[in-house]
Amino acid sequence: MEKTSQHLEDLKTIKSIMEQSSRFLSLSGLSGISAGLFAIAGAIAARLIIKGSVTNAWGYSKAISQTESEGNTIALLLLTAGLVLVLAVSSALFFSYRKARKSGQKIWTPASKRLIINLSIPLAAGGLFILLTLGQLPGSIIAAATLIFYGLALVNAGKFTFGEIYWLGIMEIVTGLLCLAIPGYAFVFWVSGFGILHMGYGTFMYFRYR
Amino acid sequence: MKDILANLDKAFESRIRLGIMSVLMINDSADFITLRELIDVSDGNLASHLRTLEEAGYISIEKRFINKKPNTSYSATPKGSEAFRNHLANLEKLIYRQ
């Protein structure tokens, strides 16, 4: 009947407008995949920097004092971390912008602002925690802290975008806790959390919402 | 069937008004530009539908200044929220009765 399809259309309009006005739905799966790739590249770079500094300190670096080379290592690691962050965030923005444009939606909406604020609070707390304890904590605890704070940020952000982000957050937290519980594998857990989980999530979302 | 059709709120006959209420049901308030972008409608059209909803007592309007720029924010009144929920319930009944 004509009328029924009209009422169904009404309900569809309500649903889509409610979703659009409360959740940011232009987050692209591709941004998860690219963030994962950048994280893995960054982790490998960090590994090489740490290894390089150890041979330096032990081997042929009499000229450079121990503290100086340690300072260089930390500076290099921070540079790597910053680079990974910038690349991951800009690729997320790029793919989201592209997806929003394709589906004719805006990227800067009250919903996306709420998403960014709610994501940023735990993330900034985690970032400051790590910067303020720089050099005082072993690498495994830093790796776990990045995973746990990031996971908490995602859990918090889950209400403002795809619900799946919430579960990605839970998995990041679990990975972070495992990283603390099973010592000696910080590198593996970090790569799993930021690299493999991101890529798995991105691939899943890409095919689910294409 | 006739009863329910007669019961359907005239205020929500227009899809634009339906859209406005949908936004205001899950957001405490929204300003004109946000509504215009979400519903994808011209300024004049949106303004006239907002007026209709205001006259029905379904939404309230608050005018204020943000950084010296005028900003009008709209929110659903309790009466409007109830009317919207009733409307949804009626739509559901109509669809499931088929």
PDB file of N, CA, C and O in Angstrom, chain A residues 144-205:
ATOM      1  N   ALA A 144      52.816  -0.852  27.585  1.00  0.00           N
ATOM      2  CA  ALA A 144      51.511  -1.209  28.145  1.00  0.00           C
ATOM      3  C   ALA A 144      50.668   0.044  28.373  1.00  0.00           C
ATOM      4  O   ALA A 144      49.472   0.057  28.073  1.00  0.00           O
ATOM      5  N   ALA A 145      51.309   1.117  28.874  1.00  0.00           N
ATOM      6  CA  ALA A 145      50.558   2.348  29.157  1.00  0.00           C
ATOM      7  C   ALA A 145      49.980   2.933  27.868  1.00  0.00           C
ATOM      8  O   ALA A 145      48.826   3.369  27.852  1.00  0.00           O
ATOM      9  N   THR A 146      50.765   2.928  26.780  1.00  0.00           N
ATOM     10  CA  THR A 146      50.223   3.480  25.526  1.00  0.00           C
ATOM     11  C   THR A 146      49.009   2.664  25.090  1.00  0.00           C
ATOM     12  O   THR A 146      47.993   3.227  24.684  1.00  0.00           O
ATOM     13  N   LEU A 147      49.102   1.336  25.198  1.00  0.00           N
ATOM     14  CA  LEU A 147      47.979   0.486  24.771  1.00  0.00           C
ATOM     15  C   LEU A 147      46.752   0.717  25.647  1.00  0.00           C
ATOM     16  O   LEU A 147      45.630   0.839  25.144  1.00  0.00           O
ATOM     17  N   ILE A 148      46.959   0.786  26.961  1.00  0.00           N
ATOM     18  CA  ILE A 148      45.815   0.908  27.883  1.00  0.00           C
ATOM     19  C   ILE A 148      45.133   2.280  27.735  1.00  0.00           C
ATOM     20  O   ILE A 148      43.914   2.365  27.597  1.00  0.00           O
ATOM     21  N   PHE A 149      45.927   3.348  27.709  1.00  0.00           N
ATOM     22  CA  PHE A 149      45.320   4.677  27.566  1.00  0.00           C
ATOM     23  C   PHE A 149      44.603   4.804  26.222  1.00  0.00           C
ATOM     24  O   PHE A 149      43.516   5.372  26.133  1.00  0.00           O
ATOM     25  N   TYR A 150      45.214   4.269  25.176  1.00  0.00           N
ATOM     26  CA  TYR A 150      44.582   4.328  23.853  1.00  0.00           C
ATOM     27  C   TYR A 150      43.263   3.549  23.864  1.00  0.00           C
ATOM     28  O   TYR A 150      42.249   4.011  23.341  1.00  0.00           O
ATOM     29  N   GLY A 151      43.303   2.364  24.495  1.00  0.00           N
ATOM     30  CA  GLY A 151      42.087   1.558  24.594  1.00  0.00           C
ATOM     31  C   GLY A 151      40.984   2.301  25.328  1.00  0.00           C
ATOM     32  O   GLY A 151      39.821   2.314  24.895  1.00  0.00           O
ATOM     33  N   LEU A 152      41.342   2.955  26.438  1.00  0.00           N
ATOM     34  CA  LEU A 152      40.343   3.715  27.198  1.00  0.00           C
ATOM     35  C   LEU A 152      39.765   4.845  26.351  1.00  0.00           C
ATOM     36  O   LEU A 152      38.558   5.119  26.384  1.00  0.00           O
ATOM     37  N   ALA A 153      40.631   5.494  25.569  1.00  0.00           N
ATOM     38  CA  ALA A 153      40.157   6.575  24.692  1.00  0.00           C
ATOM     39  C   ALA A 153      39.144   6.035  23.693  1.00  0.00           C
ATOM     40  O   ALA A 153      38.106   6.657  23.437  1.00  0.00           O
ATOM     41  N   LEU A 154      39.420   4.852  23.129  1.00  0.00           N
ATOM     42  CA  LEU A 154      38.498   4.278  22.138  1.00  0.00           C
ATOM     43  C   LEU A 154      37.175   3.878  22.784  1.00  0.00           C
ATOM     44  O   LEU A 154      36.104   4.101  22.215  1.00  0.00           O
ATOM     45  N   VAL A 155      37.241   3.289  23.969  1.00  0.00           N
ATOM     46  CA  VAL A 155      36.014   2.900  24.672  1.00  0.00           C
ATOM     47  C   VAL A 155      35.155   4.149  24.881  1.00  0.00           C
ATOM     48  O   VAL A 155      33.942   4.148  24.656  1.00  0.00           O
ATOM     49  N   ASN A 156      35.813   5.234  25.282  1.00  0.00           N
ATOM     50  CA  ASN A 156      35.111   6.492  25.509  1.00  0.00           C
ATOM     51  C   ASN A 156      34.510   7.053  24.218  1.00  0.00           C
ATOM     52  O   ASN A 156      33.428   7.621  24.209  1.00  0.00           O
ATOM     53  N   ALA A 157      35.231   6.878  23.114  1.00  0.00           N
ATOM     54  CA  ALA A 157      34.789   7.447  21.837  1.00  0.00           C
ATOM     55  C   ALA A 157      33.712   6.591  21.175  1.00  0.00           C
ATOM     56  O   ALA A 157      33.026   7.054  20.267  1.00  0.00           O
ATOM     57  N   GLY A 158      33.562   5.344  21.640  1.00  0.00           N
ATOM     58  CA  GLY A 158      32.654   4.402  20.982  1.00  0.00           C
ATOM     59  C   GLY A 158      31.216   4.900  20.899  1.00  0.00           C
ATOM     60  O   GLY A 158      30.476   4.526  20.001  1.00  0.00           O
ATOM     61  N   LYS A 159      30.838   5.778  21.840  1.00  0.00           N
ATOM     62  CA  LYS A 159      29.456   6.271  21.837  1.00  0.00           C
ATOM     63  C   LYS A 159      29.214   7.281  20.721  1.00  0.00           C
ATOM     64  O   LYS A 159      28.078   7.619  20.443  1.00  0.00           O
ATOM     65  N   PHE A 160      30.285   7.793  20.135  1.00  0.00           N
ATOM     66  CA  PHE A 160      30.124   8.891  19.188  1.00  0.00           C
ATOM     67  C   PHE A 160      30.486   8.533  17.757  1.00  0.00           C
ATOM     68  O   PHE A 160      30.546   9.384  16.898  1.00  0.00           O
ATOM     69  N   THR A 161      30.760   7.248  17.522  1.00  0.00           N
ATOM     70  CA  THR A 161      30.996   6.823  16.148  1.00  0.00           C
ATOM     71  C   THR A 161      30.516   5.374  16.054  1.00  0.00           C
ATOM     72  O   THR A 161      29.623   4.974  16.793  1.00  0.00           O
ATOM     73  N   PHE A 162      31.069   4.588  15.169  1.00  0.00           N
ATOM     74  CA  PHE A 162      30.646   3.194  15.063  1.00  0.00           C
ATOM     75  C   PHE A 162      30.852   2.484  16.396  1.00  0.00           C
ATOM     76  O   PHE A 162      31.899   2.637  17.028  1.00  0.00           O
ATOM     77  N   GLY A 163      29.864   1.679  16.825  1.00  0.00           N
ATOM     78  CA  GLY A 163      29.993   0.950  18.078  1.00  0.00           C
ATOM     79  C   GLY A 163      31.174   0.004  18.110  1.00  0.00           C
ATOM     80  O   GLY A 163      31.683  -0.337  19.174  1.00  0.00           O
ATOM     81  N   GLU A 164      31.649  -0.405  16.950  1.00  0.00           N
ATOM     82  CA  GLU A 164      32.761  -1.361  16.894  1.00  0.00           C
ATOM     83  C   GLU A 164      34.032  -0.802  17.514  1.00  0.00           C
ATOM     84  O   GLU A 164      34.883  -1.552  17.988  1.00  0.00           O
ATOM     85  N   ILE A 165      34.152   0.541  17.489  1.00  0.00           N
ATOM     86  CA  ILE A 165      35.330   1.192  18.089  1.00  0.00           C
ATOM     87  C   ILE A 165      35.448   0.818  19.570  1.00  0.00           C
ATOM     88  O   ILE A 165      36.537   0.652  20.102  1.00  0.00           O
ATOM     89  N   TYR A 166      34.300   0.671  20.226  1.00  0.00           N
ATOM     90  CA  TYR A 166      34.269   0.284  21.631  1.00  0.00           C
ATOM     91  C   TYR A 166      34.998  -1.052  21.829  1.00  0.00           C
ATOM     92  O   TYR A 166      35.829  -1.192  22.714  1.00  0.00           O
ATOM     93  N   TRP A 167      34.701  -2.020  20.956  1.00  0.00           N
ATOM     94  CA  TRP A 167      35.318  -3.343  21.105  1.00  0.00           C
ATOM     95  C   TRP A 167      36.796  -3.316  20.737  1.00  0.00           C
ATOM     96  O   TRP A 167      37.600  -4.031  21.339  1.00  0.00           O
ATOM     97  N   LEU A 168      37.155  -2.489  19.772  1.00  0.00           N
ATOM     98  CA  LEU A 168      38.580  -2.317  19.477  1.00  0.00           C
ATOM     99  C   LEU A 168      39.285  -1.797  20.727  1.00  0.00           C
ATOM    100  O   LEU A 168      40.379  -2.254  21.085  1.00  0.00           O
ATOM    101  N   GLY A 169      38.642  -0.854  21.428  1.00  0.00           N
ATOM    102  CA  GLY A 169      39.206  -0.295  22.657  1.00  0.00           C
ATOM    103  C   GLY A 169      39.408  -1.365  23.723  1.00  0.00           C
ATOM    104  O   GLY A 169      40.464  -1.444  24.352  1.00  0.00           O
ATOM    105  N   ILE A 170      38.390  -2.228  23.904  1.00  0.00           N
ATOM    106  CA  ILE A 170      38.503  -3.315  24.889  1.00  0.00           C
ATOM    107  C   ILE A 170      39.702  -4.208  24.545  1.00  0.00           C
ATOM    108  O   ILE A 170      40.495  -4.578  25.407  1.00  0.00           O
ATOM    109  N   MET A 171      39.858  -4.515  23.250  1.00  0.00           N
ATOM    110  CA  MET A 171      40.966  -5.394  22.851  1.00  0.00           C
ATOM    111  C   MET A 171      42.321  -4.728  23.085  1.00  0.00           C
ATOM    112  O   MET A 171      43.286  -5.393  23.467  1.00  0.00           O
ATOM    113  N   GLU A 172      42.379  -3.390  22.866  1.00  0.00           N
ATOM    114  CA  GLU A 172      43.640  -2.674  23.125  1.00  0.00           C
ATOM    115  C   GLU A 172      43.980  -2.738  24.618  1.00  0.00           C
ATOM    116  O   GLU A 172      45.147  -2.911  24.990  1.00  0.00           O
ATOM    117  N   ILE A 173      42.957  -2.568  25.467  1.00  0.00           N
ATOM    118  CA  ILE A 173      43.199  -2.604  26.921  1.00  0.00           C
ATOM    119  C   ILE A 173      43.704  -3.983  27.328  1.00  0.00           C
ATOM    120  O   ILE A 173      44.686  -4.113  28.072  1.00  0.00           O
ATOM    121  N   VAL A 174      43.048  -5.039  26.802  1.00  0.00           N
ATOM    122  CA  VAL A 174      43.468  -6.403  27.136  1.00  0.00           C
ATOM    123  C   VAL A 174      44.909  -6.642  26.670  1.00  0.00           C
ATOM    124  O   VAL A 174      45.731  -7.197  27.410  1.00  0.00           O
ATOM    125  N   THR A 175      45.222  -6.179  25.464  1.00  0.00           N
ATOM    126  CA  THR A 175      46.591  -6.337  24.961  1.00  0.00           C
ATOM    127  C   THR A 175      47.582  -5.630  25.887  1.00  0.00           C
ATOM    128  O   THR A 175      48.655  -6.170  26.193  1.00  0.00           O
ATOM    129  N   GLY A 176      47.218  -4.433  26.354  1.00  0.00           N
ATOM    130  CA  GLY A 176      48.087  -3.683  27.261  1.00  0.00           C
ATOM    131  C   GLY A 176      48.310  -4.429  28.572  1.00  0.00           C
ATOM    132  O   GLY A 176      49.436  -4.491  29.088  1.00  0.00           O
ATOM    133  N   LEU A 177      47.245  -5.020  29.101  1.00  0.00           N
ATOM    134  CA  LEU A 177      47.369  -5.746  30.367  1.00  0.00           C
ATOM    135  C   LEU A 177      48.199  -7.017  30.181  1.00  0.00           C
ATOM    136  O   LEU A 177      49.020  -7.361  31.030  1.00  0.00           O
ATOM    137  N   LEU A 178      48.007  -7.694  29.045  1.00  0.00           N
ATOM    138  CA  LEU A 178      48.817  -8.889  28.754  1.00  0.00           C
ATOM    139  C   LEU A 178      50.290  -8.520  28.667  1.00  0.00           C
ATOM    140  O   LEU A 178      51.168  -9.258  29.091  1.00  0.00           O
ATOM    141  N   CYS A 179      50.538  -7.323  28.095  1.00  0.00           N
ATOM    142  CA  CYS A 179      51.897  -6.834  27.941  1.00  0.00           C
ATOM    143  C   CYS A 179      52.573  -6.702  29.312  1.00  0.00           C
ATOM    144  O   CYS A 179      53.766  -6.936  29.461  1.00  0.00           O
ATOM    145  N   LEU A 180      51.778  -6.335  30.331  1.00  0.00           N
ATOM    146  CA  LEU A 180      52.317  -6.238  31.693  1.00  0.00           C
ATOM    147  C   LEU A 180      52.461  -7.618  32.319  1.00  0.00           C
ATOM    148  O   LEU A 180      53.407  -7.893  33.046  1.00  0.00           O
ATOM    149  N   ALA A 181      51.489  -8.493  32.018  1.00  0.00           N
ATOM    150  CA  ALA A 181      51.443  -9.793  32.680  1.00  0.00           C
ATOM    151  C   ALA A 181      52.518 -10.743  32.156  1.00  0.00           C
ATOM    152  O   ALA A 181      53.030 -11.576  32.892  1.00  0.00           O
ATOM    153  N   ILE A 182      52.829 -10.625  30.869  1.00  0.00           N
ATOM    154  CA  ILE A 182      53.805 -11.540  30.272  1.00  0.00           C
ATOM    155  C   ILE A 182      55.042 -10.740  29.899  1.00  0.00           C
ATOM    156  O   ILE A 182      55.100 -10.142  28.821  1.00  0.00           O
ATOM    157  N   PRO A 183      56.022 -10.653  30.772  1.00  0.00           N
ATOM    158  CA  PRO A 183      57.171  -9.787  30.499  1.00  0.00           C
ATOM    159  C   PRO A 183      58.056 -10.336  29.377  1.00  0.00           C
ATOM    160  O   PRO A 183      58.039 -11.535  29.082  1.00  0.00           O
ATOM    161  N   GLY A 184      58.780  -9.429  28.746  1.00  0.00           N
ATOM    162  CA  GLY A 184      59.733  -9.860  27.728  1.00  0.00           C
ATOM    163  C   GLY A 184      59.181  -9.815  26.315  1.00  0.00           C
ATOM    164  O   GLY A 184      59.903 -10.028  25.355  1.00  0.00           O
ATOM    165  N   TYR A 185      57.886  -9.555  26.177  1.00  0.00           N
ATOM    166  CA  TYR A 185      57.302  -9.538  24.834  1.00  0.00           C
ATOM    167  C   TYR A 185      56.658  -8.191  24.506  1.00  0.00           C
ATOM    168  O   TYR A 185      55.741  -8.117  23.699  1.00  0.00           O
ATOM    169  N   ALA A 186      57.127  -7.133  25.143  1.00  0.00           N
ATOM    170  CA  ALA A 186      56.518  -5.814  24.957  1.00  0.00           C
ATOM    171  C   ALA A 186      56.424  -5.448  23.480  1.00  0.00           C
ATOM    172  O   ALA A 186      55.399  -4.970  23.008  1.00  0.00           O
ATOM    173  N   PHE A 187      57.512  -5.717  22.742  1.00  0.00           N
ATOM    174  CA  PHE A 187      57.534  -5.368  21.318  1.00  0.00           C
ATOM    175  C   PHE A 187      56.416  -6.086  20.566  1.00  0.00           C
ATOM    176  O   PHE A 187      55.670  -5.480  19.801  1.00  0.00           O
ATOM    177  N   VAL A 188      56.293  -7.392  20.847  1.00  0.00           N
ATOM    178  CA  VAL A 188      55.266  -8.197  20.169  1.00  0.00           C
ATOM    179  C   VAL A 188      53.869  -7.666  20.489  1.00  0.00           C
ATOM    180  O   VAL A 188      53.040  -7.488  19.592  1.00  0.00           O
ATOM    181  N   PHE A 189      53.624  -7.382  21.782  1.00  0.00           N
ATOM    182  CA  PHE A 189      52.293  -6.910  22.157  1.00  0.00           C
ATOM    183  C   PHE A 189      52.005  -5.538  21.563  1.00  0.00           C
ATOM    184  O   PHE A 189      50.898  -5.254  21.127  1.00  0.00           O
ATOM    185  N   TRP A 190      53.016  -4.695  21.566  1.00  0.00           N
ATOM    186  CA  TRP A 190      52.807  -3.344  21.020  1.00  0.00           C
ATOM    187  C   TRP A 190      52.456  -3.409  19.537  1.00  0.00           C
ATOM    188  O   TRP A 190      51.522  -2.754  19.069  1.00  0.00           O
ATOM    189  N   VAL A 191      53.212  -4.228  18.809  1.00  0.00           N
ATOM    190  CA  VAL A 191      52.939  -4.379  17.374  1.00  0.00           C
ATOM    191  C   VAL A 191      51.568  -5.009  17.158  1.00  0.00           C
ATOM    192  O   VAL A 191      50.810  -4.608  16.274  1.00  0.00           O
ATOM    193  N   SER A 192      51.200  -5.985  18.010  1.00  0.00           N
ATOM    194  CA  SER A 192      49.864  -6.587  17.869  1.00  0.00           C
ATOM    195  C   SER A 192      48.794  -5.539  18.115  1.00  0.00           C
ATOM    196  O   SER A 192      47.832  -5.431  17.353  1.00  0.00           O
ATOM    197  N   GLY A 193      48.943  -4.767  19.181  1.00  0.00           N
ATOM    198  CA  GLY A 193      47.905  -3.802  19.556  1.00  0.00           C
ATOM    199  C   GLY A 193      47.750  -2.699  18.538  1.00  0.00           C
ATOM    200  O   GLY A 193      46.653  -2.431  18.049  1.00  0.00           O
ATOM    201  N   PHE A 194      48.838  -2.043  18.206  1.00  0.00           N
ATOM    202  CA  PHE A 194      48.716  -0.883  17.317  1.00  0.00           C
ATOM    203  C   PHE A 194      48.761  -1.258  15.843  1.00  0.00           C
ATOM    204  O   PHE A 194      48.156  -0.591  15.012  1.00  0.00           O
ATOM    205  N   GLY A 195      49.484  -2.323  15.524  1.00  0.00           N
ATOM    206  CA  GLY A 195      49.587  -2.710  14.117  1.00  0.00           C
ATOM    207  C   GLY A 195      48.476  -3.647  13.700  1.00  0.00           C
ATOM    208  O   GLY A 195      47.601  -3.308  12.918  1.00  0.00           O
ATOM    209  N   ILE A 196      48.510  -4.855  14.291  1.00  0.00           N
ATOM    210  CA  ILE A 196      47.636  -5.917  13.791  1.00  0.00           C
ATOM    211  C   ILE A 196      46.172  -5.658  14.132  1.00  0.00           C
ATOM    212  O   ILE A 196      45.296  -5.809  13.279  1.00  0.00           O
ATOM    213  N   LEU A 197      45.880  -5.231  15.368  1.00  0.00           N
ATOM    214  CA  LEU A 197      44.476  -4.948  15.720  1.00  0.00           C
ATOM    215  C   LEU A 197      43.892  -3.858  14.819  1.00  0.00           C
ATOM    216  O   LEU A 197      42.769  -3.963  14.339  1.00  0.00           O
ATOM    217  N   HIS A 198      44.676  -2.803  14.579  1.00  0.00           N
ATOM    218  CA  HIS A 198      44.204  -1.719  13.709  1.00  0.00           C
ATOM    219  C   HIS A 198      43.902  -2.222  12.306  1.00  0.00           C
ATOM    220  O   HIS A 198      42.881  -1.879  11.715  1.00  0.00           O
ATOM    221  N   MET A 199      44.828  -3.021  11.779  1.00  0.00           N
ATOM    222  CA  MET A 199      44.638  -3.486  10.402  1.00  0.00           C
ATOM    223  C   MET A 199      43.454  -4.439  10.319  1.00  0.00           C
ATOM    224  O   MET A 199      42.669  -4.388   9.381  1.00  0.00           O
ATOM    225  N   GLY A 200      43.321  -5.307  11.340  1.00  0.00           N
ATOM    226  CA  GLY A 200      42.186  -6.229  11.368  1.00  0.00           C
ATOM    227  C   GLY A 200      40.879  -5.457  11.452  1.00  0.00           C
ATOM    228  O   GLY A 200      39.939  -5.696  10.685  1.00  0.00           O
ATOM    229  N   TYR A 201      40.844  -4.472  12.350  1.00  0.00           N
ATOM    230  CA  TYR A 201      39.649  -3.662  12.509  1.00  0.00           C
ATOM    231  C   TYR A 201      39.319  -2.915  11.219  1.00  0.00           C
ATOM    232  O   TYR A 201      38.184  -2.907  10.751  1.00  0.00           O
ATOM    233  N   GLY A 202      40.348  -2.294  10.624  1.00  0.00           N
ATOM    234  CA  GLY A 202      40.145  -1.526   9.395  1.00  0.00           C
ATOM    235  C   GLY A 202      39.590  -2.380   8.271  1.00  0.00           C
ATOM    236  O   GLY A 202      38.660  -1.989   7.570  1.00  0.00           O
ATOM    237  N   THR A 203      40.169  -3.574   8.110  1.00  0.00           N
ATOM    238  CA  THR A 203      39.715  -4.470   7.042  1.00  0.00           C
ATOM    239  C   THR A 203      38.261  -4.873   7.273  1.00  0.00           C
ATOM    240  O   THR A 203      37.428  -4.819   6.363  1.00  0.00           O
ATOM    241  N   PHE A 204      37.954  -5.244   8.531  1.00  0.00           N
ATOM    242  CA  PHE A 204      36.594  -5.641   8.895  1.00  0.00           C
ATOM    243  C   PHE A 204      35.600  -4.523   8.580  1.00  0.00           C
ATOM    244  O   PHE A 204      34.567  -4.725   7.927  1.00  0.00           O
ATOM    245  N   MET A 205      35.924  -3.300   9.004  1.00  0.00           N
ATOM    246  CA  MET A 205      35.016  -2.168   8.804  1.00  0.00           C
ATOM    247  C   MET A 205      34.883  -1.800   7.327  1.00  0.00           C
ATOM    248  O   MET A 205      33.825  -1.420   6.862  1.00  0.00           O
TER     249      MET A 205
END
